Structures are given as structure tokens and as C-alpha cells.
Amino acid sequence: MKYVLAGASGFLGRALARDLVADGHQVLRLVRRAPSAPDELRWDPARGDLDPAALDDPDVLVNLAGANIGRPWTPTYRMTIRESRVRTTSTLAAAATQLDRPPVLITQSGIGGYGTDLGDRILTEDSDLGDGFLADVVRLWEGALEPARAAGCRVAALRTGVVLDRKAPAFQLLSLPFRIGLGGRLGPGTQYFPVVSLIDWVRAVRHVAENDAVNGPVNITLPTPATNNEFTEALATALHRPSFVPVPGPLMQLALGEFAWELLGSKRALPTRLQSTGFAFHHPQVATAISAALT
Ligand code: NDP
């Protein structure tokens, strides 16, 4: 199949592209700079600039572009977070509507769309989106798919938890304190902490791309949701390190601002759509997902 990837230079984009190419698929990478390889095509999502003809009859468009949400959310940076996701998706959607053969259009999205701190409530794709900055971003991000859906494309939004891999910047940051013997739960530890192994994330994206029965939002999180306490214990065990040093919530808020709620807020999400369409996780438990990430 022919895939067009936006955000292909990022951590997730590189992993997906590697897997697709290894299986013989064709990958065209959209870049914002001058192309430096035959499999790159320049676009300018800030201006909505992408030549549909240059995509040359793709089967699947995937948007994994988005400015890093781990930086302080100043008013200007909030705009960057939002626009880097919405404009990339709407540029791809506009191109999709111009193609003779409607492609599948998939965008990354986030589990933060359900809201900030939702306790024990089970979150499936049928749950309402919540309140807060990231929920508003998710509404616009996923809403940008609409023109393509209306034009007959199959569309999907990947509501992804934290993707675990030893090379993932987020996982490196989470595991660093453990490696130096200072690991511990984050905040209360009772909050549900949605994660998935990189291997299962890549498999899930391909399941969505290849399976006509999958439409709309798709949660990509462990089918057995774990709390931060369970994540902490599994990580400490896998690294053969103690986990005695809890990180107080207020300290995290001081250091990370509102982003801290992405780690402190509870989100008990279930991958209902993946499982109801036949997807089987290789790493369904937090311990197996962490072992896979460390391998
Ligand atoms: P990275 O930061 O590794 O990669 C981000 C990608 O987005 C890069 O290819 C970058 O391209 C592109 N990008 C950055 N800023 C802009 C911008 N202003 N306009 C257009 N493109 C831009 O992120 P990940 O690969 O980890 O994640 C990809 C997406 O998935 C992000 O939206 C992220 O929030 C989301 N996500 C990630 C999770 C994770 O655990 N990693 C979990 C849930 C969601 P360039 O090289 O041109 O700068």
C-alpha cells in the first residue's frame, strides 16, 4: 500500500515508517523544509499548502505531526500546540477531498480529549470529550477530519496514551529517576495512567489503516488499564530498582504547569474499538508493555 506520513521525522512517525517500509509498503514523507530524499515531499501546513497531485494516488494518509506538549503552555505556545495539529490535519483532509480515489485519512489524537481527571470512570470511544485545553484541541484536531469524511473518505482519530519504548523521550523521562534509585509514584498514584507499548501502537495504527470496519475515534491504550501505582511497581521491578520516592503532585504542577495534569489526572480508557474489530494486543498488561519497552 502507499502511505503518506506527516510528522514522519518524529518519534512515532519514524517507528511507523520503519515498520511499513520493512513490510514492503511505500512511504511518502511530508516535510516542511526542502526535500532531501526521493521519498520526501514538501508541504506547508501553516498555509494549507499541499499539492494533491504530488501525492500520486495514495491509499492512506497519516498525520503524526504536532508541536511538543511537554513545554510550558504560554498563550502563544497554546496556539502552536493547537495549530500544529489542526492545520496539518485540515491540510491533509483538503488534499484527500481532491483525489480521484478517496484515501483513508488517520490522525493522531490524544487520550487527554476525555478531560483532565476522571477518576474510575471507564472511557470508551462513545464517552463524551471533556473540558480543558487539550480537550478543546482534540475537538478541533478530530473535527478537521470532517471535510474528508464528508467527501467519502474513511477517517479515524487515534486517541493514544503514553507510548512506551526505551527510545521514547517521555518514557526516558519517566524511567530516569528509577535508574538512579529515586523512582516513585507520581502524585497520589491511584490515578489511571493510560499507556501502550510502541510495538502495539504501530500494530494498532496498521490495524486501523487496513481494516475497513474501523471508523472515528480509536483508543490506543492497554486493555487492562493500570494505575500509576501499578505502573511504578512494574517499572521498578523491571529495572530492579526501588520505588520509595513519590513525586508530590504540587511539585509536579510547579515544575510542569498544567501539563502535570496529563500525568496526575486519572484516565481509565479502554481500547473498545480496536478489540471489537479483532485487534489482539501483544502486551496487554502494564508489566509486559514495560518489559517490551525495555527490550
Ligand atoms: P515528536 O515530537 O517526536 O514529533 C513531532 C512531529 O511533528 C515531527 O515530525 C515534527 O516535524 C512535527 N511538527 C512539530 N511541530 C510542528 C508544527 N508546528 N507544524 C507541523 N509539524 C510539526 O512527537 P511524537 O512522534 O512523539 O508524537 C506525534 C504526535 O502524537 C504528537 O501530536 C503527539 O502529541 C501525539 N502523541 C504522542 C504520544 C507519545 O507517547 N509519543 C502519545 C499521544 C499522542 P518537524 O521535523 O518538521 O519539526
Coordinates of C-alpha atoms and ligand atoms in Angstrom, one line a residue:
M1 CA 0.0 0.0 0.0
K2 CA 1.1 3.6 -0.4
Y3 CA 1.2 5.7 2.8
V4 CA 1.7 9.4 3.1
L5 CA 3.1 10.4 6.5
A6 CA 3.0 13.8 8.1
G7 CA 5.2 14.0 11.2
A8 CA 7.4 11.3 9.8
S9 CA 10.5 12.8 11.4
G10 CA 9.1 12.5 14.9
F11 CA 9.5 9.6 17.3
L12 CA 6.2 7.9 16.4
G13 CA 6.5 8.7 12.7
R14 CA 9.9 7.2 12.4
A15 CA 8.8 4.0 14.1
L16 CA 5.7 3.6 11.9
A17 CA 7.7 4.4 8.7
R18 CA 10.3 1.8 9.6
D19 CA 7.7 -0.8 10.2
L20 CA 5.8 -0.1 6.9
V21 CA 9.0 0.0 4.8
A22 CA 10.2 -3.2 6.3
D23 CA 7.0 -4.9 5.2
G24 CA 7.3 -3.6 1.6
H25 CA 4.9 -0.7 1.8
Q26 CA 5.6 2.6 0.0
V27 CA 6.0 5.6 2.3
L28 CA 6.0 9.3 1.2
R29 CA 7.1 11.7 4.0
L30 CA 5.8 15.2 4.1
V31 CA 8.4 17.7 5.2
R32 CA 8.3 21.4 6.0
R33 CA 11.9 22.0 4.7
A34 CA 13.4 21.4 1.3
P35 CA 13.2 17.7 0.5
S36 CA 16.5 15.8 0.7
A37 CA 15.4 12.3 -0.4
P38 CA 13.2 10.9 -3.1
D39 CA 10.6 9.7 -0.6
E40 CA 10.1 13.3 0.7
L41 CA 7.6 15.9 -0.4
R42 CA 7.5 19.5 0.7
W43 CA 4.3 20.9 2.3
D44 CA 3.5 24.0 4.2
P45 CA 0.6 23.1 6.6
A46 CA 0.6 26.5 8.2
R47 CA -0.6 27.9 4.8
G48 CA -2.6 24.8 4.0
D49 CA -0.3 24.2 1.1
L50 CA 0.0 20.6 -0.3
D51 CA -0.3 19.6 -3.9
P52 CA -2.8 16.6 -4.1
A53 CA -1.4 15.5 -7.5
A54 CA 2.0 15.1 -6.0
L55 CA 0.7 12.5 -3.5
D56 CA 0.2 10.3 -6.6
D57 CA -2.7 8.1 -5.7
P58 CA -2.1 7.2 -2.0
D59 CA -4.1 4.6 -0.1
V60 CA -3.6 6.0 3.4
L61 CA -2.7 9.5 4.8
V62 CA -1.5 9.5 8.4
N63 CA -1.0 12.7 10.5
L64 CA 1.5 12.4 13.3
A65 CA 2.6 16.0 13.3
G66 CA 2.3 18.2 16.4
A67 CA 4.4 20.5 18.5
N68 CA 5.7 19.0 21.8
I69 CA 3.0 19.4 24.5
G70 CA 5.7 19.0 27.3
R71 CA 6.7 22.6 27.2
P72 CA 5.1 25.4 29.2
W73 CA 1.7 26.3 27.9
T74 CA 2.0 30.0 27.4
P75 CA -0.8 31.7 25.4
T76 CA 1.5 31.8 22.3
Y77 CA 2.6 28.2 22.7
R78 CA -1.0 27.0 23.2
M79 CA -1.7 28.4 19.8
T80 CA 1.3 26.5 18.4
I81 CA 0.1 23.2 20.1
R82 CA -3.3 23.7 18.6
E83 CA -2.4 25.0 15.1
S84 CA 0.3 22.4 14.5
R85 CA -2.3 19.7 14.9
V86 CA -5.4 21.3 13.4
R87 CA -3.8 22.8 10.3
T88 CA -1.8 19.7 9.5
T89 CA -5.0 17.6 9.7
S90 CA -7.1 20.1 7.7
T91 CA -4.4 20.4 5.0
L92 CA -4.4 16.6 4.6
A93 CA -8.2 16.5 4.7
A94 CA -8.4 19.2 1.9
A95 CA -6.0 17.2 -0.2
A96 CA -7.9 14.0 0.4
T97 CA -11.1 15.6 -1.0
Q98 CA -9.3 16.4 -4.3
L99 CA -8.1 12.8 -5.0
D100 CA -9.9 10.6 -7.6
R101 CA -9.7 7.6 -5.3
P102 CA -10.7 8.6 -1.7
P103 CA -7.8 7.5 0.7
V104 CA -8.1 6.5 4.3
L105 CA -7.3 9.5 6.5
I106 CA -5.9 8.9 10.0
T107 CA -4.8 11.5 12.5
Q108 CA -3.1 11.0 15.8
S109 CA -5.2 12.4 18.7
G110 CA -4.9 12.2 22.5
I111 CA -6.5 10.5 25.4
G112 CA -6.4 14.0 27.0
G113 CA -9.5 14.7 24.9
Y114 CA -11.7 13.0 27.6
G115 CA -10.8 15.6 30.1
T116 CA -8.3 16.2 32.9
D117 CA -9.1 13.9 35.9
L118 CA -11.9 11.4 35.5
G119 CA -11.4 9.0 38.5
D120 CA -12.6 5.5 38.0
R121 CA -15.0 6.3 35.1
I122 CA -14.5 3.9 32.2
L123 CA -13.7 5.9 29.0
T124 CA -14.6 4.3 25.7
E125 CA -14.8 5.9 22.3
D126 CA -18.5 6.6 23.0
S127 CA -17.7 8.7 26.0
D128 CA -18.0 12.4 25.6
L129 CA -15.0 14.6 25.1
G130 CA -14.3 16.7 28.2
D131 CA -13.2 20.2 29.3
G132 CA -9.9 21.9 29.3
F133 CA -7.3 23.0 26.9
L134 CA -6.3 19.6 25.5
A135 CA -9.9 18.5 25.2
D136 CA -10.6 21.7 23.1
V137 CA -7.5 20.9 21.0
V138 CA -8.8 17.3 20.4
R139 CA -12.2 18.5 19.4
L140 CA -10.7 20.8 16.7
W141 CA -8.0 18.2 15.7
E142 CA -10.5 15.5 15.1
G143 CA -13.0 17.9 13.7
A144 CA -10.5 18.8 11.0
L145 CA -11.2 15.3 9.5
E146 CA -14.8 16.2 8.7
P147 CA -14.3 17.5 5.1
A148 CA -12.6 14.3 4.2
R149 CA -15.3 12.2 5.8
A150 CA -18.0 14.2 4.1
A151 CA -16.2 13.5 0.7
G152 CA -16.4 9.8 1.2
C153 CA -13.0 9.0 2.9
R154 CA -12.8 6.6 5.8
V155 CA -11.4 8.6 8.7
A156 CA -10.0 7.7 12.1
A157 CA -8.5 9.5 15.1
L158 CA -6.0 7.7 17.3
R159 CA -6.6 8.6 21.0
T160 CA -3.3 7.4 22.1
G161 CA -1.9 7.0 25.7
V162 CA 1.8 7.5 26.5
V163 CA 3.7 5.2 24.1
L164 CA 6.4 3.2 25.9
D165 CA 9.7 2.5 24.4
R166 CA 13.3 2.8 25.6
K167 CA 14.0 5.4 23.0
A168 CA 10.7 7.4 23.6
P169 CA 11.6 10.8 25.3
A170 CA 8.6 10.5 27.6
F171 CA 9.5 7.0 28.8
Q172 CA 13.1 8.0 29.3
L173 CA 12.0 10.9 31.5
L174 CA 9.7 8.7 33.5
S175 CA 12.3 6.0 34.0
L176 CA 15.3 8.2 34.7
P177 CA 14.5 8.7 38.5
F178 CA 14.2 4.9 38.9
R179 CA 17.5 4.3 37.2
I180 CA 19.2 6.5 39.8
G181 CA 17.3 4.9 42.7
L182 CA 14.9 7.8 43.2
G183 CA 11.8 6.4 41.5
G184 CA 8.3 6.5 42.9
R185 CA 4.7 7.1 42.2
L186 CA 3.5 10.4 40.6
G187 CA 1.1 12.3 42.9
P188 CA -1.5 10.0 44.6
G189 CA -0.6 7.0 42.4
T190 CA -4.2 5.9 42.4
Q191 CA -4.8 7.7 39.1
Y192 CA -5.3 5.6 36.0
F193 CA -2.3 6.1 33.7
P194 CA -3.0 5.2 30.0
V195 CA 0.0 3.7 28.2
V196 CA 0.7 1.3 25.4
S197 CA 3.9 -0.4 24.1
L198 CA 5.4 1.1 20.9
I199 CA 5.1 -2.3 19.2
D200 CA 1.3 -2.4 19.9
W201 CA 0.9 1.2 18.9
V202 CA 2.4 0.5 15.5
R203 CA 0.3 -2.6 15.1
A204 CA -2.8 -0.7 16.1
V205 CA -2.2 2.0 13.5
R206 CA -1.8 -0.6 10.8
H207 CA -4.9 -2.4 12.0
V208 CA -6.8 0.9 11.7
A209 CA -5.3 1.6 8.2
E210 CA -6.0 -1.8 6.8
N211 CA -9.4 -2.6 8.4
D212 CA -12.4 -1.1 6.7
A213 CA -14.6 -1.7 9.8
V214 CA -12.7 0.9 11.8
N215 CA -14.0 4.5 11.8
G216 CA -13.9 7.5 14.0
P217 CA -12.1 7.7 17.3
V218 CA -9.9 4.8 18.4
N219 CA -8.5 4.5 21.9
I220 CA -4.9 3.1 21.8
T221 CA -4.3 2.1 25.4
L222 CA -3.8 -1.1 27.4
P223 CA -6.9 -3.3 27.5
T224 CA -6.2 -3.7 31.2
P225 CA -5.8 -0.1 32.5
A226 CA -3.2 0.3 35.2
T227 CA -2.9 2.9 37.9
N228 CA 0.2 5.0 38.3
N229 CA 1.0 2.8 41.4
E230 CA 0.8 -0.3 39.3
F231 CA 2.9 1.4 36.5
T232 CA 5.5 2.4 39.2
E233 CA 5.8 -1.0 40.7
A234 CA 6.1 -2.7 37.3
L235 CA 8.8 -0.2 36.2
A236 CA 10.8 -0.6 39.4
T237 CA 10.5 -4.4 39.2
A238 CA 11.6 -4.4 35.5
L239 CA 14.6 -2.2 36.3
H240 CA 15.4 -4.0 39.6
R241 CA 15.3 -0.7 41.4
P242 CA 13.4 0.6 44.4
S243 CA 10.3 2.9 44.1
F244 CA 10.3 4.6 47.5
V245 CA 10.4 8.3 46.5
P246 CA 7.0 9.6 45.5
V247 CA 6.9 12.8 43.5
P248 CA 4.3 15.1 45.1
G249 CA 1.6 16.4 42.8
P250 CA 2.1 20.1 43.8
L251 CA 5.8 19.9 43.0
M252 CA 4.9 18.5 39.5
Q253 CA 2.5 21.3 39.0
L254 CA 5.1 23.8 40.0
A255 CA 7.7 22.2 37.6
L256 CA 5.4 21.3 34.7
G257 CA 2.4 23.7 35.0
E258 CA -0.9 22.5 33.5
F259 CA 0.9 19.7 31.6
A260 CA 1.4 18.0 35.0
W261 CA -2.3 17.0 34.9
E262 CA -1.5 14.8 31.9
L263 CA 0.4 12.6 34.4
L264 CA -1.6 13.3 37.6
G265 CA -5.1 13.2 36.2
S266 CA -6.9 9.8 36.0
K267 CA -8.0 8.4 32.6
R268 CA -9.3 4.8 32.7
A269 CA -9.6 4.4 28.9
L270 CA -10.4 1.1 27.2
P271 CA -9.5 0.2 23.6
T272 CA -13.0 -0.9 22.8
R273 CA -13.0 -0.1 19.1
L274 CA -9.7 -1.9 18.5
Q275 CA -10.8 -5.0 20.3
S276 CA -14.3 -5.1 18.8
T277 CA -12.6 -5.2 15.3
G278 CA -10.4 -8.1 16.2
F279 CA -7.2 -6.4 17.4
A280 CA -5.2 -8.5 19.9
F281 CA -2.5 -6.8 22.0
H282 CA 0.9 -8.4 22.2
H283 CA 1.5 -6.5 25.5
P284 CA -1.9 -6.2 27.2
Q285 CA -0.6 -5.8 30.8
V286 CA 1.5 -2.9 32.2
A287 CA 4.3 -5.3 33.1
T288 CA 4.5 -6.8 29.7
A289 CA 4.3 -3.4 28.0
I290 CA 7.2 -2.1 30.2
S291 CA 9.3 -5.2 29.5
A292 CA 8.7 -4.8 25.8
A293 CA 9.7 -1.1 26.1
L294 CA 13.0 -2.0 27.8
T295 CA 14.0 -4.8 25.4
Ligands
NDP1 P1 7.7 14.2 18.1 O1 7.8 15.5 18.9 O2 8.7 13.2 18.2 O3 7.4 14.6 16.5 C1 6.6 15.6 16.2 C2 6.4 15.7 14.7 O4 5.6 16.9 14.4 C3 7.7 16.0 13.9 O5 7.7 15.2 12.8 C4 7.7 17.5 13.6 O6 8.2 17.7 12.3 C5 6.2 17.8 13.5 N1 5.9 19.1 14.0 C6 6.4 19.7 15.1 N2 5.9 21.0 15.2 C7 5.2 21.2 14.0 C8 4.5 22.3 13.5 N3 4.4 23.5 14.1 N4 3.8 22.1 12.3 C9 3.9 20.9 11.7 N5 4.6 19.9 12.1 C10 5.2 20.0 13.3 O7 6.2 13.6 18.6 P2 5.8 12.1 18.6 O8 6.2 11.4 17.4 O9 6.1 11.6 20.0 O10 4.2 12.3 18.6 C11 3.5 12.6 17.4 C12 2.1 13.1 17.7 O11 1.4 12.2 18.6 C13 2.1 14.5 18.5 O12 0.9 15.2 18.1 C14 1.9 14.0 20.0 O13 1.3 14.9 20.8 C15 1.0 12.8 19.8 N6 1.0 11.8 20.8 C16 2.2 11.3 21.2 C17 2.3 10.3 22.2 C18 3.6 9.7 22.6 O14 3.6 9.0 23.6 N7 4.7 9.9 21.9 C19 1.1 9.9 22.9 C20 -0.1 10.5 22.4 C21 -0.2 11.5 21.4 P3 9.5 18.6 12.0 O15 10.6 17.7 11.9 O16 9.1 19.3 10.7 O17 9.6 19.6 13.2

